[in-house]
Tab-separated table of C-alpha atoms in Angstrom:
chain	number	residue	atom	x	y	z
Q	15	MET	CA	9.157	-26.575	15.215
Q	16	ARG	CA	7.146	-23.423	14.841
Q	17	SER	CA	8.783	-20.286	16.153
Q	18	SER	CA	8.055	-16.609	16.589
Q	19	ASN	CA	11.271	-15.925	14.625
Q	20	LYS	CA	9.607	-17.177	11.448
Q	21	PHE	CA	6.608	-14.969	12.141
Q	22	ILE	CA	8.858	-11.932	12.677
Q	23	LEU	CA	10.714	-12.744	9.448
Q	24	LEU	CA	7.391	-12.920	7.613
Q	25	ILE	CA	6.315	-9.513	8.916
Q	26	LEU	CA	9.661	-7.907	8.081
Q	27	SER	CA	9.543	-9.375	4.582
Q	28	THR	CA	6.025	-8.060	4.132
Q	29	ILE	CA	7.087	-4.557	5.194
Q	30	THR	CA	9.883	-4.716	2.622
Q	31	LEU	CA	7.373	-5.873	0.035
Q	32	ILE	CA	5.033	-2.953	0.678
Q	33	SER	CA	7.766	-0.473	-0.155
Q	34	LEU	CA	8.377	-2.403	-3.354
Q	35	VAL	CA	4.723	-2.548	-4.286
Q	36	THR	CA	4.119	1.169	-3.922
Q	37	GLU	CA	6.549	1.665	-6.799
Q	38	SER	CA	5.659	-1.487	-8.752
Q	39	ARG	CA	3.798	0.526	-11.369
Q	40	LYS	CA	7.034	2.367	-12.225
Q	41	THR	CA	9.782	-0.215	-11.762
Q	42	ILE	CA	10.439	-3.889	-12.302
Q	43	PRO	CA	11.511	-5.759	-9.144
Q	44	SER	CA	15.223	-6.509	-9.040
Q	45	GLN	CA	16.485	-10.076	-8.933
Q	46	GLU	CA	17.340	-9.591	-5.263
Q	47	LYS	CA	13.822	-8.399	-4.471
Q	48	LYS	CA	12.373	-11.312	-6.413
Q	49	ARG	CA	14.450	-13.734	-4.371
Q	50	GLU	CA	13.133	-12.133	-1.176
Q	51	LEU	CA	9.591	-12.510	-2.460
Q	52	GLU	CA	10.224	-16.135	-3.380
Q	53	LYS	CA	11.381	-16.814	0.182
Q	54	LEU	CA	8.220	-15.214	1.494
Q	55	LEU	CA	6.123	-17.310	-0.895
Q	56	ASN	CA	7.844	-20.474	0.263
Q	57	HIS	CA	6.884	-19.565	3.814
Q	58	ILE	CA	3.255	-18.769	2.966
Q	59	ASN	CA	2.667	-21.780	0.687
Q	60	LYS	CA	2.948	-24.851	2.889
Q	61	PRO	CA	3.770	-28.268	1.357
Q	62	ALA	CA	0.720	-29.756	-0.361
Q	63	ILE	CA	-0.459	-33.338	0.017
Q	64	LYS	CA	-2.510	-32.967	-3.152
Q	65	SER	CA	-3.133	-30.147	-5.643
Q	66	PHE	CA	-5.776	-29.216	-8.219
Q	67	GLN	CA	-5.701	-26.871	-11.201
Q	68	SER	CA	-8.721	-24.570	-11.262
Q	69	LYS	CA	-10.361	-23.806	-14.587
Q	70	HIS	CA	-9.757	-20.136	-13.761
Q	71	GLY	CA	-6.013	-20.710	-13.767
Q	72	TYR	CA	-5.053	-20.824	-10.101
Q	73	ILE	CA	-3.870	-23.824	-8.062
Q	74	LEU	CA	-5.690	-25.223	-5.047
Q	75	ASP	CA	-3.555	-27.057	-2.495
Q	76	CYS	CA	-4.636	-29.606	0.097
Q	77	ILE	CA	-2.589	-28.779	3.218
Q	78	ASP	CA	-2.328	-30.804	6.413
Q	79	ILE	CA	-4.789	-29.042	8.720
Q	80	HIS	CA	-2.186	-28.895	11.497
Q	81	LYS	CA	0.562	-27.497	9.247
Q	82	GLN	CA	-1.239	-24.524	7.718
Q	83	LEU	CA	0.180	-20.998	7.972
Q	84	ALA	CA	-2.217	-20.046	10.789
Q	85	PHE	CA	-0.112	-21.869	13.358
Q	86	ASP	CA	3.009	-19.839	12.653
Q	87	HIS	CA	1.392	-17.189	14.818
Q	88	PRO	CA	3.179	-17.103	18.209
Q	89	LEU	CA	-0.139	-16.917	20.080
Q	90	LEU	CA	-1.310	-20.167	18.471
Q	91	LYS	CA	1.750	-22.245	19.243
Q	92	ASN	CA	-0.129	-24.808	21.351
Q	93	HIS	CA	-3.580	-24.275	19.869
Q	94	SER	CA	-5.853	-27.318	19.443
Q	95	VAL	CA	-7.758	-27.254	16.152
Q	96	GLN	CA	-11.538	-26.915	16.410
Q	97	LEU	CA	-13.005	-28.805	13.447
Q	98	LYS	CA	-16.422	-27.202	13.919
Q	99	PRO	CA	-18.166	-24.821	16.316
Q	100	THR	CA	-19.373	-26.346	19.581
Q	101	THR	CA	-22.472	-24.170	19.410
Q	102	ILE	CA	-24.315	-23.011	16.280
Q	103	PRO	CA	-26.738	-20.062	16.232
Q	104	LYS	CA	-30.292	-20.873	15.189
Q	105	TRP	CA	-30.368	-18.435	12.312
Q	106	THR	CA	-33.960	-17.875	11.227
Q	107	ARG	CA	-34.707	-19.406	7.848
Q	108	ASP	CA	-37.482	-18.511	5.456
Q	109	ASN	CA	-39.235	-21.703	4.355
Q	110	ASN	CA	-41.473	-19.791	1.956
Q	111	THR	CA	-38.816	-17.739	0.225
Q	112	SER	CA	-39.667	-16.901	-3.362
Q	113	GLN	CA	-37.318	-17.768	-6.205
Q	114	LYS	CA	-36.329	-14.121	-6.252
Q	115	SER	CA	-34.187	-14.837	-3.176
Q	116	THR	CA	-32.265	-17.758	-4.646
Q	117	SER	CA	-29.197	-18.479	-2.535
Q	118	LEU	CA	-25.893	-18.854	-4.310
Q	119	PRO	CA	-25.364	-22.580	-4.957
Q	120	PHE	CA	-21.688	-22.044	-4.239
Q	121	ARG	CA	-19.341	-24.958	-4.715
Q	122	GLN	CA	-15.762	-25.217	-5.810
Q	123	GLU	CA	-15.251	-25.794	-9.524
Q	124	GLU	CA	-15.536	-29.427	-10.616
Q	125	ASP	CA	-16.672	-30.338	-7.096
Q	126	ILE	CA	-13.095	-30.207	-5.830
Q	127	ILE	CA	-12.736	-31.436	-2.253
Q	128	CYS	CA	-9.566	-32.194	-0.322
Q	129	PRO	CA	-8.916	-35.462	1.544
Q	130	PRO	CA	-9.832	-35.826	5.246
Q	131	GLY	CA	-7.217	-34.322	7.538
Q	132	THR	CA	-6.405	-31.550	5.056
Q	133	VAL	CA	-7.796	-28.111	4.236
Q	134	ILE	CA	-8.105	-26.401	0.855
Q	135	ILE	CA	-5.934	-23.317	0.317
Q	136	LYS	CA	-5.560	-21.223	-2.830
Q	137	ARG	CA	-1.854	-21.175	-3.668
Q	138	THR	CA	-0.325	-17.710	-3.516
Q	139	THR	CA	1.720	-16.597	-6.516
Q	140	LEU	CA	4.283	-13.828	-6.827
Q	141	GLU	CA	1.737	-11.678	-8.680
Q	142	ASP	CA	-0.881	-12.407	-6.005
Q	143	LEU	CA	1.457	-11.245	-3.287
Q	144	ILE	CA	2.254	-7.996	-5.064
Q	145	GLN	CA	-1.397	-7.284	-5.783
Q	146	PHE	CA	-2.634	-8.132	-2.276
Q	147	GLN	CA	-0.110	-5.770	-0.746
Q	148	ARG	CA	-0.908	-3.116	-3.332
Q	149	LEU	CA	-4.573	-3.337	-2.357
Q	150	GLU	CA	-3.657	-2.770	1.270
Q	151	SER	CA	-1.533	0.228	0.356
Q	152	LEU	CA	-4.439	1.503	-1.758
Q	153	GLY	CA	-6.938	1.330	1.066
Q	154	LEU	CA	-8.169	-2.265	1.377
Q	155	LYS	CA	-7.762	-2.541	5.097
Q	156	PRO	CA	-10.136	-3.074	8.012
Q	157	THR	CA	-12.611	-0.191	8.174
Q	158	SER	CA	-11.631	2.520	10.617
Q	159	LYS	CA	-13.748	3.423	13.604
Q	160	ASP	CA	-13.431	7.022	12.451
Q	161	ARG	CA	-15.087	7.767	9.105
Q	162	ASN	CA	-12.710	10.700	8.661
Q	163	ASP	CA	-9.836	8.210	8.337
Q	164	ASP	CA	-11.056	7.038	4.917
Q	165	PRO	CA	-8.318	7.627	2.330
Q	166	PRO	CA	-9.046	9.791	-0.733
Q	167	GLY	CA	-10.918	7.831	-3.366
Q	168	HIS	CA	-12.558	5.476	-0.849
Q	169	TYR	CA	-16.390	5.414	-0.717
Q	170	THR	CA	-18.846	3.389	1.345
Q	171	ALA	CA	-22.616	2.847	1.414
Q	172	VAL	CA	-23.587	0.795	4.462
Q	173	ALA	CA	-26.235	0.077	7.075
Q	174	GLN	CA	-24.874	0.121	10.625
Q	175	TYR	CA	-26.180	-1.485	13.800
Q	176	TYR	CA	-24.609	-0.142	16.984
Q	177	ALA	CA	-25.318	-2.448	19.923
Q	178	LEU	CA	-23.387	-5.063	21.877
Q	179	ASN	CA	-23.495	-8.351	19.985
Q	180	PHE	CA	-21.829	-11.686	19.259
Q	181	GLY	CA	-21.910	-11.431	15.486
Q	182	GLY	CA	-24.172	-11.124	12.481
Q	183	LYS	CA	-25.391	-12.624	9.248
Q	184	GLY	CA	-26.490	-11.525	5.780
Q	185	ASN	CA	-27.147	-12.819	2.274
Q	186	ILE	CA	-24.807	-10.775	0.070
Q	187	ASN	CA	-25.942	-10.340	-3.531
Q	188	VAL	CA	-23.044	-11.259	-5.887
Q	189	TRP	CA	-22.075	-9.154	-8.923
Q	190	ASP	CA	-19.113	-8.769	-11.284
Q	191	PRO	CA	-18.660	-4.981	-11.568
Q	192	GLN	CA	-15.963	-3.966	-14.028
Q	193	VAL	CA	-13.188	-1.903	-12.468
Q	194	GLU	CA	-10.003	-0.308	-13.750
Q	195	PRO	CA	-6.393	-0.854	-12.603
Q	196	ASP	CA	-5.699	0.388	-9.067
Q	197	GLN	CA	-9.370	0.107	-8.143
Q	198	TYR	CA	-11.577	-2.354	-6.329
Q	199	SER	CA	-15.261	-2.858	-5.600
Q	200	LEU	CA	-16.561	-5.091	-2.823
Q	201	SER	CA	-19.570	-6.028	-0.721
Q	202	SER	CA	-19.272	-7.411	2.778
Q	203	LEU	CA	-20.489	-8.019	6.303
Q	204	TYR	CA	-18.442	-6.317	9.044
Q	205	VAL	CA	-18.289	-7.221	12.743
Q	206	GLN	CA	-16.338	-4.657	14.761
Q	207	GLY	CA	-15.394	-3.703	18.293
Q	208	GLY	CA	-13.117	-1.530	20.386
Q	209	ARG	CA	-12.138	2.081	20.732
Q	210	ARG	CA	-9.984	3.930	18.244
Q	211	GLU	CA	-6.697	2.805	19.782
Q	212	ASP	CA	-7.697	-0.878	20.073
Q	213	PHE	CA	-10.215	-1.112	17.237
Q	214	GLU	CA	-10.590	-4.637	15.776
Q	215	THR	CA	-12.707	-5.910	12.913
Q	216	ILE	CA	-13.606	-8.945	10.797
Q	217	SER	CA	-15.229	-8.700	7.371
Q	218	ALA	CA	-16.240	-11.234	4.733
Q	219	GLY	CA	-17.869	-11.041	1.310
Q	220	TRP	CA	-16.804	-10.709	-2.327
Q	221	ILE	CA	-14.318	-8.404	-4.049
Q	222	VAL	CA	-13.493	-7.502	-7.651
Q	223	SER	CA	-10.082	-6.106	-8.616
Q	224	PRO	CA	-8.343	-6.382	-12.017
Q	225	LYS	CA	-5.362	-8.404	-10.822
Q	226	LEU	CA	-7.360	-10.719	-8.572
Q	227	ASN	CA	-8.861	-13.553	-10.623
Q	228	HIS	CA	-8.959	-11.437	-13.787
Q	229	ASN	CA	-11.723	-9.086	-12.662
Q	230	HIS	CA	-13.970	-11.883	-11.408
Q	231	SER	CA	-15.809	-11.647	-8.099
Q	232	SER	CA	-13.862	-13.597	-5.449
Q	233	LEU	CA	-14.395	-14.672	-1.855
Q	234	PHE	CA	-12.407	-12.657	0.653
Q	235	LEU	CA	-11.782	-12.045	4.339
Q	236	ALA	CA	-10.135	-8.971	5.869
Q	237	TRP	CA	-9.429	-8.720	9.575
Q	238	SER	CA	-7.429	-6.871	12.196
Q	239	ALA	CA	-6.373	-7.955	15.668
Q	240	ASN	CA	-4.025	-6.295	18.148
Q	241	LYS	CA	-3.194	-3.546	15.637
Q	242	LYS	CA	-2.232	-5.984	12.869
Q	243	GLY	CA	-4.297	-6.548	9.748
Q	244	CYS	CA	-4.498	-9.377	7.260
Q	245	TYR	CA	-6.232	-10.495	4.053
Q	246	ASN	CA	-7.450	-14.067	3.429
Q	247	THR	CA	-4.763	-16.572	4.493
Q	248	LEU	CA	-1.709	-14.461	3.663
Q	249	CYS	CA	-0.508	-14.294	7.252
Q	250	PRO	CA	-0.849	-16.425	10.398
Q	251	GLY	CA	-4.049	-16.320	12.436
Q	252	PHE	CA	-7.146	-17.497	10.559
Q	253	VAL	CA	-7.572	-21.272	10.902
Q	254	GLN	CA	-9.064	-22.887	7.789
Q	255	VAL	CA	-11.137	-26.034	8.442
Q	256	SER	CA	-13.103	-26.416	5.194
Q	257	ARG	CA	-11.950	-28.949	2.600
Q	258	LYS	CA	-13.948	-27.367	-0.233
Q	259	PHE	CA	-14.307	-23.569	0.172
Q	260	PRO	CA	-10.936	-21.818	-0.411
Q	261	LEU	CA	-10.612	-18.101	0.234
Q	262	GLY	CA	-9.695	-16.130	-2.879
Q	263	SER	CA	-11.570	-18.478	-5.191
Q	264	VAL	CA	-13.960	-17.173	-7.834
Q	265	ALA	CA	-17.570	-16.755	-6.665
Q	266	ARG	CA	-19.988	-18.203	-9.201
Q	267	PRO	CA	-22.651	-17.779	-10.445
Q	268	VAL	CA	-23.171	-14.018	-10.367
Q	269	SER	CA	-26.351	-11.985	-10.684
Q	270	LYS	CA	-27.598	-10.490	-13.939
Q	271	TYR	CA	-29.407	-7.188	-14.329
Q	272	GLY	CA	-33.101	-7.993	-14.676
Q	273	GLY	CA	-32.309	-11.706	-14.422
Q	274	LYS	CA	-31.670	-14.365	-11.822
Q	275	GLN	CA	-30.108	-13.164	-8.590
Q	276	TYR	CA	-27.564	-14.961	-6.414
Q	277	HIS	CA	-26.114	-14.282	-3.023
Q	278	LEU	CA	-23.548	-15.575	-0.559
Q	279	GLU	CA	-25.078	-16.662	2.749
Q	280	ILE	CA	-22.442	-15.436	5.208
Q	281	SER	CA	-22.296	-15.352	8.985
Q	282	ILE	CA	-19.551	-14.228	11.358
Q	283	TYR	CA	-20.144	-15.012	15.015
Q	284	GLN	CA	-18.395	-15.668	18.308
Q	285	GLU	CA	-18.785	-19.222	19.525
Q	286	ARG	CA	-20.185	-19.370	23.038
Q	287	LEU	CA	-17.789	-21.771	24.800
Q	288	THR	CA	-14.387	-21.177	23.195
Q	289	ARG	CA	-15.132	-17.543	22.271
Q	290	ASP	CA	-13.482	-18.113	18.888
Q	291	TRP	CA	-14.890	-16.124	15.946
Q	292	TRP	CA	-16.255	-18.321	13.133
Q	293	TYR	CA	-16.756	-17.611	9.430
Q	294	VAL	CA	-19.561	-19.703	7.930
Q	295	LEU	CA	-20.521	-19.810	4.240
Q	296	LYS	CA	-23.863	-21.327	3.252
Q	297	GLY	CA	-24.029	-23.276	6.499
Q	298	GLU	CA	-20.483	-24.668	6.112
Q	299	PRO	CA	-17.873	-23.649	8.716
Q	300	VAL	CA	-14.960	-22.382	6.612
Q	301	GLY	CA	-12.684	-21.447	9.480
Q	302	TYR	CA	-12.202	-19.354	12.591
Q	303	TRP	CA	-10.080	-16.804	14.416
Q	304	PRO	CA	-8.971	-18.180	17.810
Q	305	ASN	CA	-9.865	-15.932	20.721
Q	306	PRO	CA	-6.247	-15.303	21.859
Q	307	LEU	CA	-5.700	-13.239	18.697
Q	308	PHE	CA	-7.969	-10.466	19.957
Q	309	SER	CA	-7.662	-7.915	22.742
Q	310	TYR	CA	-10.024	-7.588	25.679
Q	311	ASN	CA	-11.159	-4.131	24.537
Q	312	GLY	CA	-11.488	-5.271	20.918
Q	313	LEU	CA	-13.262	-8.475	19.849
Q	314	ALA	CA	-12.196	-10.913	22.573
Q	315	GLU	CA	-15.453	-10.410	24.488
Q	316	GLY	CA	-17.897	-9.761	21.654
Q	317	ALA	CA	-18.509	-6.872	19.260
Q	318	ASP	CA	-20.197	-3.506	19.547
Q	319	ASN	CA	-21.384	-2.964	15.960
Q	320	VAL	CA	-22.246	-4.772	12.726
Q	321	TRP	CA	-22.230	-3.240	9.226
Q	322	TRP	CA	-23.590	-4.442	5.878
Q	323	GLY	CA	-22.929	-2.798	2.506
Q	324	GLY	CA	-20.517	-1.887	-0.266
Q	325	GLU	CA	-17.163	-0.190	-0.720
Q	326	VAL	CA	-15.186	1.057	-3.703
Q	327	PHE	CA	-11.757	2.575	-4.075
Q	328	SER	CA	-9.848	4.380	-6.828
Q	329	ALA	CA	-6.253	5.511	-6.391
Q	330	ASP	CA	-5.835	7.320	-9.690
Q	331	LYS	CA	-6.975	10.949	-9.580
Q	332	ASN	CA	-7.395	10.888	-13.351
Q	333	ARG	CA	-10.035	8.141	-13.145
Q	334	ILE	CA	-13.572	8.266	-11.833
Q	335	SER	CA	-14.529	5.878	-9.049
Q	336	PRO	CA	-15.749	2.375	-10.007
Q	337	ILE	CA	-19.169	0.726	-9.946
Q	338	MET	CA	-20.485	-0.273	-6.530
Q	339	GLY	CA	-22.678	-3.383	-6.410
Q	340	SER	CA	-24.619	-3.734	-9.655
Q	341	GLY	CA	-23.946	-0.148	-10.700
Q	342	PHE	CA	-27.541	0.954	-10.094
Q	343	VAL	CA	-28.863	3.123	-7.300
Q	344	PRO	CA	-31.058	1.602	-4.552
Q	345	GLN	CA	-34.263	3.042	-6.002
Q	346	ASP	CA	-33.942	0.557	-8.869
Q	347	ASP	CA	-34.861	-2.242	-6.439
Q	348	PHE	CA	-34.717	-6.032	-6.851
Q	349	GLY	CA	-33.003	-7.465	-9.913
Q	350	LYS	CA	-31.407	-4.099	-10.609
Q	351	ALA	CA	-29.767	-2.669	-7.482
Q	352	ALA	CA	-27.530	-4.859	-5.314
Q	353	TYR	CA	-28.943	-6.078	-2.015
Q	354	ILE	CA	-28.053	-7.731	1.261
Q	355	ASN	CA	-31.041	-9.390	2.892
Q	356	GLY	CA	-31.733	-11.671	5.839
Q	357	LEU	CA	-29.940	-9.263	8.204
Q	358	ARG	CA	-29.493	-10.865	11.621
Q	359	VAL	CA	-27.455	-10.242	14.772
Q	360	ILE	CA	-26.839	-12.177	17.985
Q	361	ASP	CA	-27.851	-10.045	20.953
Q	362	ARG	CA	-25.085	-9.703	23.554
Q	363	TYR	CA	-27.383	-10.067	26.564
Q	364	SER	CA	-29.933	-12.707	25.557
Q	365	ARG	CA	-27.567	-14.484	23.128
Q	366	LYS	CA	-30.583	-14.922	20.868
Q	367	VAL	CA	-30.629	-14.378	17.113
Q	368	MET	CA	-32.705	-11.322	16.262
Q	369	MET	CA	-33.509	-8.969	13.436
Q	370	PRO	CA	-31.904	-5.600	14.091
Q	371	PRO	CA	-34.794	-3.208	14.809
Q	372	ALA	CA	-35.473	-1.010	11.784
Q	373	LYS	CA	-35.195	2.125	13.939
Q	374	ASP	CA	-31.700	1.074	15.026
Q	375	LEU	CA	-30.280	0.585	11.529
Q	376	VAL	CA	-28.279	3.680	10.646
Q	377	VAL	CA	-27.583	4.192	6.938
Q	378	TYR	CA	-24.425	5.981	5.883
Q	379	ALA	CA	-23.186	6.903	2.405
Q	380	SER	CA	-19.886	8.769	2.247
Q	381	SER	CA	-20.841	10.303	-1.127
Q	382	PRO	CA	-24.619	9.978	-1.603
Q	383	THR	CA	-24.514	11.764	-4.957
Q	384	CYS	CA	-22.587	8.759	-6.310
Q	385	TYR	CA	-23.584	5.814	-4.093
Q	386	ASN	CA	-26.413	5.343	-1.677
Q	387	VAL	CA	-28.130	2.828	0.588
Q	388	LYS	CA	-31.656	2.291	1.851
Q	389	THR	CA	-33.215	-0.153	4.285
Q	390	ILE	CA	-36.409	-2.055	3.550
Q	391	SER	CA	-38.848	-4.179	5.543
Q	392	ARG	CA	-41.140	-6.551	3.656
Q	393	ARG	CA	-42.934	-9.823	4.206
Q	394	GLY	CA	-40.854	-12.978	4.511
Q	395	GLU	CA	-37.855	-13.697	6.695
Q	396	TYR	CA	-35.242	-12.717	4.111
Q	397	TRP	CA	-36.863	-9.413	3.232
Q	398	SER	CA	-38.184	-8.465	6.657
Q	399	ARG	CA	-34.836	-6.739	7.184
Q	400	ALA	CA	-32.694	-5.917	4.159
Q	401	ILE	CA	-30.844	-3.175	2.313
Q	402	PHE	CA	-30.364	-2.061	-1.274
Q	403	TYR	CA	-27.142	-0.179	-2.001
Q	404	GLY	CA	-24.730	0.905	-4.712
Q	405	GLY	CA	-24.439	3.195	-7.689
Q	406	PRO	CA	-22.690	3.773	-11.030
Q	407	ALA	CA	-19.105	4.786	-11.597
Q	408	GLY	CA	-18.759	8.524	-11.512
Q	409	CYS	CA	-17.220	10.051	-8.393
Q	410	THR	CA	-13.963	11.941	-8.847
Q	411	VAL	CA	-11.265	11.166	-6.303
Q	412	ARG	CA	-11.660	13.674	-3.498
C-alpha cells in the first residue's frame, strides 16, 4: 500500500544526498552513504516486467503503469490514470513546410516499445542520482520569477510571452554542444504561473551535461509544484503514459552546422476537462502532471507566461561558460544558429490556439555580449513566429 511515509523518506534521503553531492568532487562516498543511496535507488526504480539494454549503455524498464513512482505522491493516492488527454488542441500545422524545417523523426533506439499496460522508464543508476542532484545544486532548477535570482554562472537567452494562457508549443532545434564538467547547456519550452511566493513552472526540451548520457543531448523535464521541484521521473508526481518515449533518453538525430536540421516538436498544455498538464512529443502524449499537484495561485488554473529559448550554466570560476544552442549567434540564421519555430500558445479566454503577437514577444538575454536571441516572422506556419538564439562559449562566471 502506498503511503506518505515512503514519500517523506524519499525526500529526506534526497536532502541527505544533496549534502553528499556538493562535496562529491572532493570525497568518495562512504559505504554507509552508498547503502543509503542504494535504498533510495530501490525506491525510485520500480520492479520491471521487461527490460531493454540501450545501445548508449543505459537500461530501459517496462513498469506497470499503475505501479510507477508517480503514485507514491500523497496527493495521488487515489488517482485514476488518464491514458490520453480528453481534449487535444488543434495546433496549426504547415502542410507546405520546406525540407529546411524537418521535424525530428524521434523514436527509441531499435524501435523499443513496452508491452500494453506498462510504461517505459529509464532506469536510474547511482551515478545518475549523484549527477542529477549535482545539477540541481549547480542551478538546474525551475526558472525563477525574478531574473535577479539567477545563480552566478547561469545565462539565458529567451523569448517571453506574458499573457494568461493554457500552455504553449514549439519545435526545438536539437544540437550536441560540448560542455565541460560542472556545466550544462539546454534548450526548452517553459510554461509558468504564480507570484514569487507560489511560483510554479513546467519545462521540457533537451539538455547536454558530461555525466548525463556521455555528453549527448537528452530529453528532459523540470518542474516545480507547491514549492517542490523535480527532474524527469526522479520523484513522485509526473505520470508517464508512453510505452516508447522515456525521459532521459538520448535525442537523435542532431543538427549539423550548415547541414540537415532537426527539432523536437514539443507541447505543454492544460487539458480542458481534468485540468491536468500534458507533455506531448511529436504528437504522442508522453505523460502528465495531475492537477492536484499544483496550487490555485500557481498552475492549477492555467499559466500567465510562456518562454522559449536556451540556458547554460558553469559552476567553475576558472572556466568560461559553455556553448548555447549551436554555438553561433542569432545573426548566423538557419542551419547555423539554433532556432525554435512554430511558436504557439492557447489563449486563456478564447481557448483557441494562436500565434503570440510579434509585438508581445519580449526577448531577454542575461548577457547579450555572449548569448543573444531574436524573433523572426516569415512565410509559412512554422516560420511565421520563431526565434534564433545562442552563442559561443566565452562568458566568465560573474
